[in-house]
PDB file of C-alpha atoms in Angstrom:
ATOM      1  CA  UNK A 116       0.000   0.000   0.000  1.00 55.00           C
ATOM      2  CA  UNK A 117       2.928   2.192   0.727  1.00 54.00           C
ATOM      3  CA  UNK A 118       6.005   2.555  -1.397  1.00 56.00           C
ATOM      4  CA  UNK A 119       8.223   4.650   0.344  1.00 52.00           C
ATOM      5  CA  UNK A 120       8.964   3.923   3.644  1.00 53.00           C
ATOM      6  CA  UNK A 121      12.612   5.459   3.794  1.00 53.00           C
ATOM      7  CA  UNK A 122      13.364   7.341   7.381  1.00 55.00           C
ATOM      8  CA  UNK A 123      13.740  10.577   5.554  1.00 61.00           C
ATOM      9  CA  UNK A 124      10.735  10.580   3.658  1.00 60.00           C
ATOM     10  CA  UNK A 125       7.517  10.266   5.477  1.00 62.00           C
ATOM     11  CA  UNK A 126       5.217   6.857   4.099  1.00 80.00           C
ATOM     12  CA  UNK A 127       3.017   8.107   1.513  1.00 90.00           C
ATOM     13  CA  UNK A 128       0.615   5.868  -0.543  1.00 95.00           C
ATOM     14  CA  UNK A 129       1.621   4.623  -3.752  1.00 96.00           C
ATOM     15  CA  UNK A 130      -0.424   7.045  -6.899  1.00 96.00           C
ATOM     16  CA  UNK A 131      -2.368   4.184  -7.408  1.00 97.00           C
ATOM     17  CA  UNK A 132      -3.730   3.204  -4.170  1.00 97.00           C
ATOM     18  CA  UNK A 133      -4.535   7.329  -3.900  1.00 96.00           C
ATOM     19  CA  UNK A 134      -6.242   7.072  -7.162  1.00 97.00           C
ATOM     20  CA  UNK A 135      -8.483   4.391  -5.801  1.00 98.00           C
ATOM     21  CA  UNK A 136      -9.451   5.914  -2.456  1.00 98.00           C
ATOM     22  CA  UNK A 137     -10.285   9.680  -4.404  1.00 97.00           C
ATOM     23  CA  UNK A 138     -12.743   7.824  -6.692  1.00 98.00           C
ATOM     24  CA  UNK A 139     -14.096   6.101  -3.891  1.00 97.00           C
ATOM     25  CA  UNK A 140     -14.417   9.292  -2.423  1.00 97.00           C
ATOM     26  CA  UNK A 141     -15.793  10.840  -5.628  1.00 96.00           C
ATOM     27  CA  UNK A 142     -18.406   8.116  -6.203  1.00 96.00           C
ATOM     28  CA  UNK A 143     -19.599   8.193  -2.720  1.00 94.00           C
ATOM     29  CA  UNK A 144     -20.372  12.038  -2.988  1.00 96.00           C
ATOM     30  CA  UNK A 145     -21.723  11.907  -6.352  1.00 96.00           C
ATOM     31  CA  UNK A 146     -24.298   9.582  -5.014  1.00 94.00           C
ATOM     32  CA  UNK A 147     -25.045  12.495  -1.959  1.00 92.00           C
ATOM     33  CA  UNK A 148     -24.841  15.003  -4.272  1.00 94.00           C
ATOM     34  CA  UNK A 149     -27.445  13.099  -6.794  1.00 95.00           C
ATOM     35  CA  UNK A 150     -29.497  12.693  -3.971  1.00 92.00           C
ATOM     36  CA  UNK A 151     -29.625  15.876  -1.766  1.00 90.00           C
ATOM     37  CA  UNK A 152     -30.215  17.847  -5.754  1.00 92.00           C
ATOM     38  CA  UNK A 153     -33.201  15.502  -6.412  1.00 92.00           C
ATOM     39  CA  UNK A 154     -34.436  16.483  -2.855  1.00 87.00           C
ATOM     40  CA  UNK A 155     -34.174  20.116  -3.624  1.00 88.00           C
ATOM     41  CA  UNK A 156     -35.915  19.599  -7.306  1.00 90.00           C
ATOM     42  CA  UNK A 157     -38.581  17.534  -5.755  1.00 87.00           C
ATOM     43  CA  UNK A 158     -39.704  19.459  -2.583  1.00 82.00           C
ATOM     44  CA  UNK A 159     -37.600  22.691  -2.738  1.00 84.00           C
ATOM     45  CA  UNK A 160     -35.921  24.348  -0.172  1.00 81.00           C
ATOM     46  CA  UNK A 161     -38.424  23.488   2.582  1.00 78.00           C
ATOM     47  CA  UNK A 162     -38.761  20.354   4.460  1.00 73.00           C
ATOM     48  CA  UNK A 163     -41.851  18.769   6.591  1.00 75.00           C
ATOM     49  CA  UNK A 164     -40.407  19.184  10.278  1.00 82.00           C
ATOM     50  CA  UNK A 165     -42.085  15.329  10.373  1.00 84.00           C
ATOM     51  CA  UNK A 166     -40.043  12.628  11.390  1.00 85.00           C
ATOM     52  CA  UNK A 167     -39.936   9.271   9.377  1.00 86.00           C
ATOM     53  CA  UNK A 168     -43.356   7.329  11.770  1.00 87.00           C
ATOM     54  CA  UNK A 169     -46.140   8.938  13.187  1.00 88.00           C
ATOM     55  CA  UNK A 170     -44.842  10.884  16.356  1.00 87.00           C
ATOM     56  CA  UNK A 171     -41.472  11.992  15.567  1.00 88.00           C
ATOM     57  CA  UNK A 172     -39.800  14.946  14.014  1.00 90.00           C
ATOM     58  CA  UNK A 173     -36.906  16.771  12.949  1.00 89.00           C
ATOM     59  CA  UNK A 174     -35.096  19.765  14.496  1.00 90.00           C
ATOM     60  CA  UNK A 175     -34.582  22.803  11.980  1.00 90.00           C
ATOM     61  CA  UNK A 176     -31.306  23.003  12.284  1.00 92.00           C
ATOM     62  CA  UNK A 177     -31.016  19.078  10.789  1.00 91.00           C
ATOM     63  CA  UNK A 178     -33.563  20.421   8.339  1.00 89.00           C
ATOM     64  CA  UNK A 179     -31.103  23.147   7.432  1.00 91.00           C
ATOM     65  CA  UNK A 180     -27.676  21.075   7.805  1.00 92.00           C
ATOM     66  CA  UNK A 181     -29.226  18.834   5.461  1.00 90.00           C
ATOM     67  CA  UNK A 182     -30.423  20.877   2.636  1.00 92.00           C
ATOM     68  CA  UNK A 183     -26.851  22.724   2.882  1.00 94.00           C
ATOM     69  CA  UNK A 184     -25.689  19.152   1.807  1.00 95.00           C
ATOM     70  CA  UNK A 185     -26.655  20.163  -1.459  1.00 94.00           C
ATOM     71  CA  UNK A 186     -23.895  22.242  -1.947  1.00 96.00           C
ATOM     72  CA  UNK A 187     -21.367  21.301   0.350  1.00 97.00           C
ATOM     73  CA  UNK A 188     -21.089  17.926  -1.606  1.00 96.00           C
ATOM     74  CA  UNK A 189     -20.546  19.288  -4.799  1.00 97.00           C
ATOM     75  CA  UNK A 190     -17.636  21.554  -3.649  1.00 98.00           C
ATOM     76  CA  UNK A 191     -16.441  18.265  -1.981  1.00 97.00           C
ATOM     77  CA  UNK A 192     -15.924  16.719  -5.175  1.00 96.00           C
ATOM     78  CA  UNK A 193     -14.340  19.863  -6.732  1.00 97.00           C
ATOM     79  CA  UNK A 194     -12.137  20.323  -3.950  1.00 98.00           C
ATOM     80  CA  UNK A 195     -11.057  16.880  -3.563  1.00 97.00           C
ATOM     81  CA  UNK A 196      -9.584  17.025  -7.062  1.00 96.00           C
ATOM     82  CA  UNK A 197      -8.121  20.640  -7.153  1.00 97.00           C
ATOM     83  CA  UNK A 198      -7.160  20.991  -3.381  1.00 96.00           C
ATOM     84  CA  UNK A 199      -7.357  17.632  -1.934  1.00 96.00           C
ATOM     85  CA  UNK A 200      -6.240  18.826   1.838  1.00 97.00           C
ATOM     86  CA  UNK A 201      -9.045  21.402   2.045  1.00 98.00           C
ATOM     87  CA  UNK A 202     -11.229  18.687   0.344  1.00 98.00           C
ATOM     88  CA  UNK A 203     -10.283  15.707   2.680  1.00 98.00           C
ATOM     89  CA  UNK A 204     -11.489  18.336   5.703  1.00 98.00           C
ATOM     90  CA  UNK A 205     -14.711  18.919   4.184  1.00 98.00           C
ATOM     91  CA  UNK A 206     -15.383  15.294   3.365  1.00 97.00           C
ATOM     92  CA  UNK A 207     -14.494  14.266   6.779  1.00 97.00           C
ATOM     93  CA  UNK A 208     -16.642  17.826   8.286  1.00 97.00           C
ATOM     94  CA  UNK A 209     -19.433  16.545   6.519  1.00 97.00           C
ATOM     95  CA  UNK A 210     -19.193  13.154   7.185  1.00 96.00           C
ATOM     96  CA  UNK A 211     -18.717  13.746  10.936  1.00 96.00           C
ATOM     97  CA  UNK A 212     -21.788  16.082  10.663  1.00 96.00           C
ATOM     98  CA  UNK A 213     -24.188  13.319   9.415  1.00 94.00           C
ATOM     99  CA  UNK A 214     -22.981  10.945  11.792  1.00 94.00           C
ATOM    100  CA  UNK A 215     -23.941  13.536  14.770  1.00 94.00           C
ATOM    101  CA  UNK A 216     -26.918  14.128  13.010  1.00 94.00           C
ATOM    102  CA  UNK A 217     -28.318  10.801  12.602  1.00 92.00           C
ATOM    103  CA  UNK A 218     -27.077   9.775  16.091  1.00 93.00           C
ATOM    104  CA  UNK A 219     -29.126  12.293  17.161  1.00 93.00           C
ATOM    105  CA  UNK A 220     -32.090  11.389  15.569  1.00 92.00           C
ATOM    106  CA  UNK A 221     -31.609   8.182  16.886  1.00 92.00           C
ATOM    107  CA  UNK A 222     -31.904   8.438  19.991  1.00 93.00           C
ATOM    108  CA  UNK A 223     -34.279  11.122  19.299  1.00 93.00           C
ATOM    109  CA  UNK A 224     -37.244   9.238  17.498  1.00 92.00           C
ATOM    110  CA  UNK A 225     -36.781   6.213  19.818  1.00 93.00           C
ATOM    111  CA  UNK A 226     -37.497   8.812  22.731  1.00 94.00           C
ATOM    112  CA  UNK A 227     -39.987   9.726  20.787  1.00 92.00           C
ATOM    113  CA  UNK A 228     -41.761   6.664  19.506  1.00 93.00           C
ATOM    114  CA  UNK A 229     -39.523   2.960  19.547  1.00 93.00           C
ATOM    115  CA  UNK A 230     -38.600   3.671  16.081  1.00 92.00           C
ATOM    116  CA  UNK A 231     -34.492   2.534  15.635  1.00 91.00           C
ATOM    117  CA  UNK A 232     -33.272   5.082  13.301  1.00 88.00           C
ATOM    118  CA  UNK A 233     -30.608   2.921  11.155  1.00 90.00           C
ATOM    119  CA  UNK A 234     -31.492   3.345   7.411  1.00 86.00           C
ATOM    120  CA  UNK A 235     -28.435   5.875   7.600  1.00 86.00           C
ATOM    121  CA  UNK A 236     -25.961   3.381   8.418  1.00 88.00           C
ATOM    122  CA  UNK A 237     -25.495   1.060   5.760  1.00 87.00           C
ATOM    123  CA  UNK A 238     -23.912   4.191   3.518  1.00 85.00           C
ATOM    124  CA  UNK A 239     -23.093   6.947   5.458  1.00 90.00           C
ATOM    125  CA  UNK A 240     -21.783   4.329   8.015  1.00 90.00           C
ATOM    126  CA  UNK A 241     -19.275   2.704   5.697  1.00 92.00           C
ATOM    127  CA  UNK A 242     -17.994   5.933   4.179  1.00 93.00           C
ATOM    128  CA  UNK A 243     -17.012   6.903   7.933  1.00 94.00           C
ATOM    129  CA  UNK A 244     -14.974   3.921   8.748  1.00 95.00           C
ATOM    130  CA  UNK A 245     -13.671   3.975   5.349  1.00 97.00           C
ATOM    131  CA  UNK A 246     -12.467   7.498   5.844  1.00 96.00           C
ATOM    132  CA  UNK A 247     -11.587   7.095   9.301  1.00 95.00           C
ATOM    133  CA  UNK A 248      -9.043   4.677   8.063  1.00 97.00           C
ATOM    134  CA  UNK A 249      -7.889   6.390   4.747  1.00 98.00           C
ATOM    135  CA  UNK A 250      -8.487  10.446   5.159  1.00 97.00           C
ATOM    136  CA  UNK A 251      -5.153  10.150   7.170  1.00 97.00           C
ATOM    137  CA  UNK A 252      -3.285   8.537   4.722  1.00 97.00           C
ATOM    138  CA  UNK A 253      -4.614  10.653   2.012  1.00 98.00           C
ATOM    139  CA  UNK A 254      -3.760  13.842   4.286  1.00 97.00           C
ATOM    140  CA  UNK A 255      -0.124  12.402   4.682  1.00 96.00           C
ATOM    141  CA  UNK A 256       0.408  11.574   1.042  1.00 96.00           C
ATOM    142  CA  UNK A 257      -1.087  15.001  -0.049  1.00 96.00           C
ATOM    143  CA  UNK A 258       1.389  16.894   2.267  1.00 95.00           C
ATOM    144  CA  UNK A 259       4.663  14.746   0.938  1.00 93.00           C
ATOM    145  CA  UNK A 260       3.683  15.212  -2.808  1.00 92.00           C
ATOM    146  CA  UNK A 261       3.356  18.907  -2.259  1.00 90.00           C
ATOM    147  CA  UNK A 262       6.695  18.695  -0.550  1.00 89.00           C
ATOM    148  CA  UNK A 263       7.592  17.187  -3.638  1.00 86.00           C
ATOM    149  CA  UNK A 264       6.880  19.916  -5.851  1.00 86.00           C
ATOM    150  CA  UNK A 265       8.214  22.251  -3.982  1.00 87.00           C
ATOM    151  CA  UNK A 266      11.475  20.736  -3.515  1.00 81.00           C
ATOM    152  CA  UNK A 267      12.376  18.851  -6.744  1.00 69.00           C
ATOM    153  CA  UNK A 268      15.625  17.556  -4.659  1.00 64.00           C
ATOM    154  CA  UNK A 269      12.669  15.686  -2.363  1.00 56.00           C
ATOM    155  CA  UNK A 270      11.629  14.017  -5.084  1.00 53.00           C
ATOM    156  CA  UNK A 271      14.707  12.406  -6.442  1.00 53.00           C
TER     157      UNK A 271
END
């Protein structure tokens, strides 16, 4: 996975290995940003405060976190391929955020009315372990390749 582990050079992913994990990134926010578009098309801006059963709802601020998902994941994707540092913290800002969020709602609707909330975690849950595990190593091997650059000597 690695292919330079030298004690002057810090271990940074091999291109191809960082190739995989951005379009696994990419895909992953394509499909939210496919999704949270159709929302806006379909229903607009607004959102029923109504929860998911009979008895629950959702906070406005969730309402408005999650609409903002609309163009948050977007810039994800453009950022992750023009300035992948500031892009890795947004993916992993958002990501964090919709974990909160559904945790949240959670424990929220089964307050509410013994409904388990866990739809979200098939997808969203993945993508955070994924990224838990690789958004370091991506952060690493986008630092060491911009030392690179910068230092052609580095890179010889």
């Amino acid at each position: 996975m690695t292919t330079d582990s030298s004690a002057k050079t810090p271990r940074i992913l091999s291109r191809r290995t960082e190739i995989i994990f951005l379009v696994i990134y990419c895909i992953c926010f394509s499909f939210g940003s496919v999704v949270h578009v159709m929302d806006v098309v379909k229903n607009g801006l607004t959102m029923s405060s109504a929860g998911p059963v009979a008895g629950t709802s959702i906070p406005l601020v969730w309402i408005a976190i999650n609409k903002s998902f609309t163009l948050f994941n977007p810039l994800t994707l453009v950022l992750l391929l023009v300035r992948r540092r500031v892009g890795i913290a947004l993916m992993v800002g958002i990501t964090t955020t919709v974990f909160v969020m559904n945790l949240e709602l959670m424990a929220q609707w089964w307050l509410q009315a013994k409904f388990l909330h866990v739809a979200w975690l098939y997808l969203n849950g993945s993508l955070g372990v994924f990224q838990l595990v690789t958004a370091p190593m991506m952060w690493r091997t986008s630092l060491a390749r911009e030392a690179q650059r910068a230092s052609p000597a580095l890179a010889a």
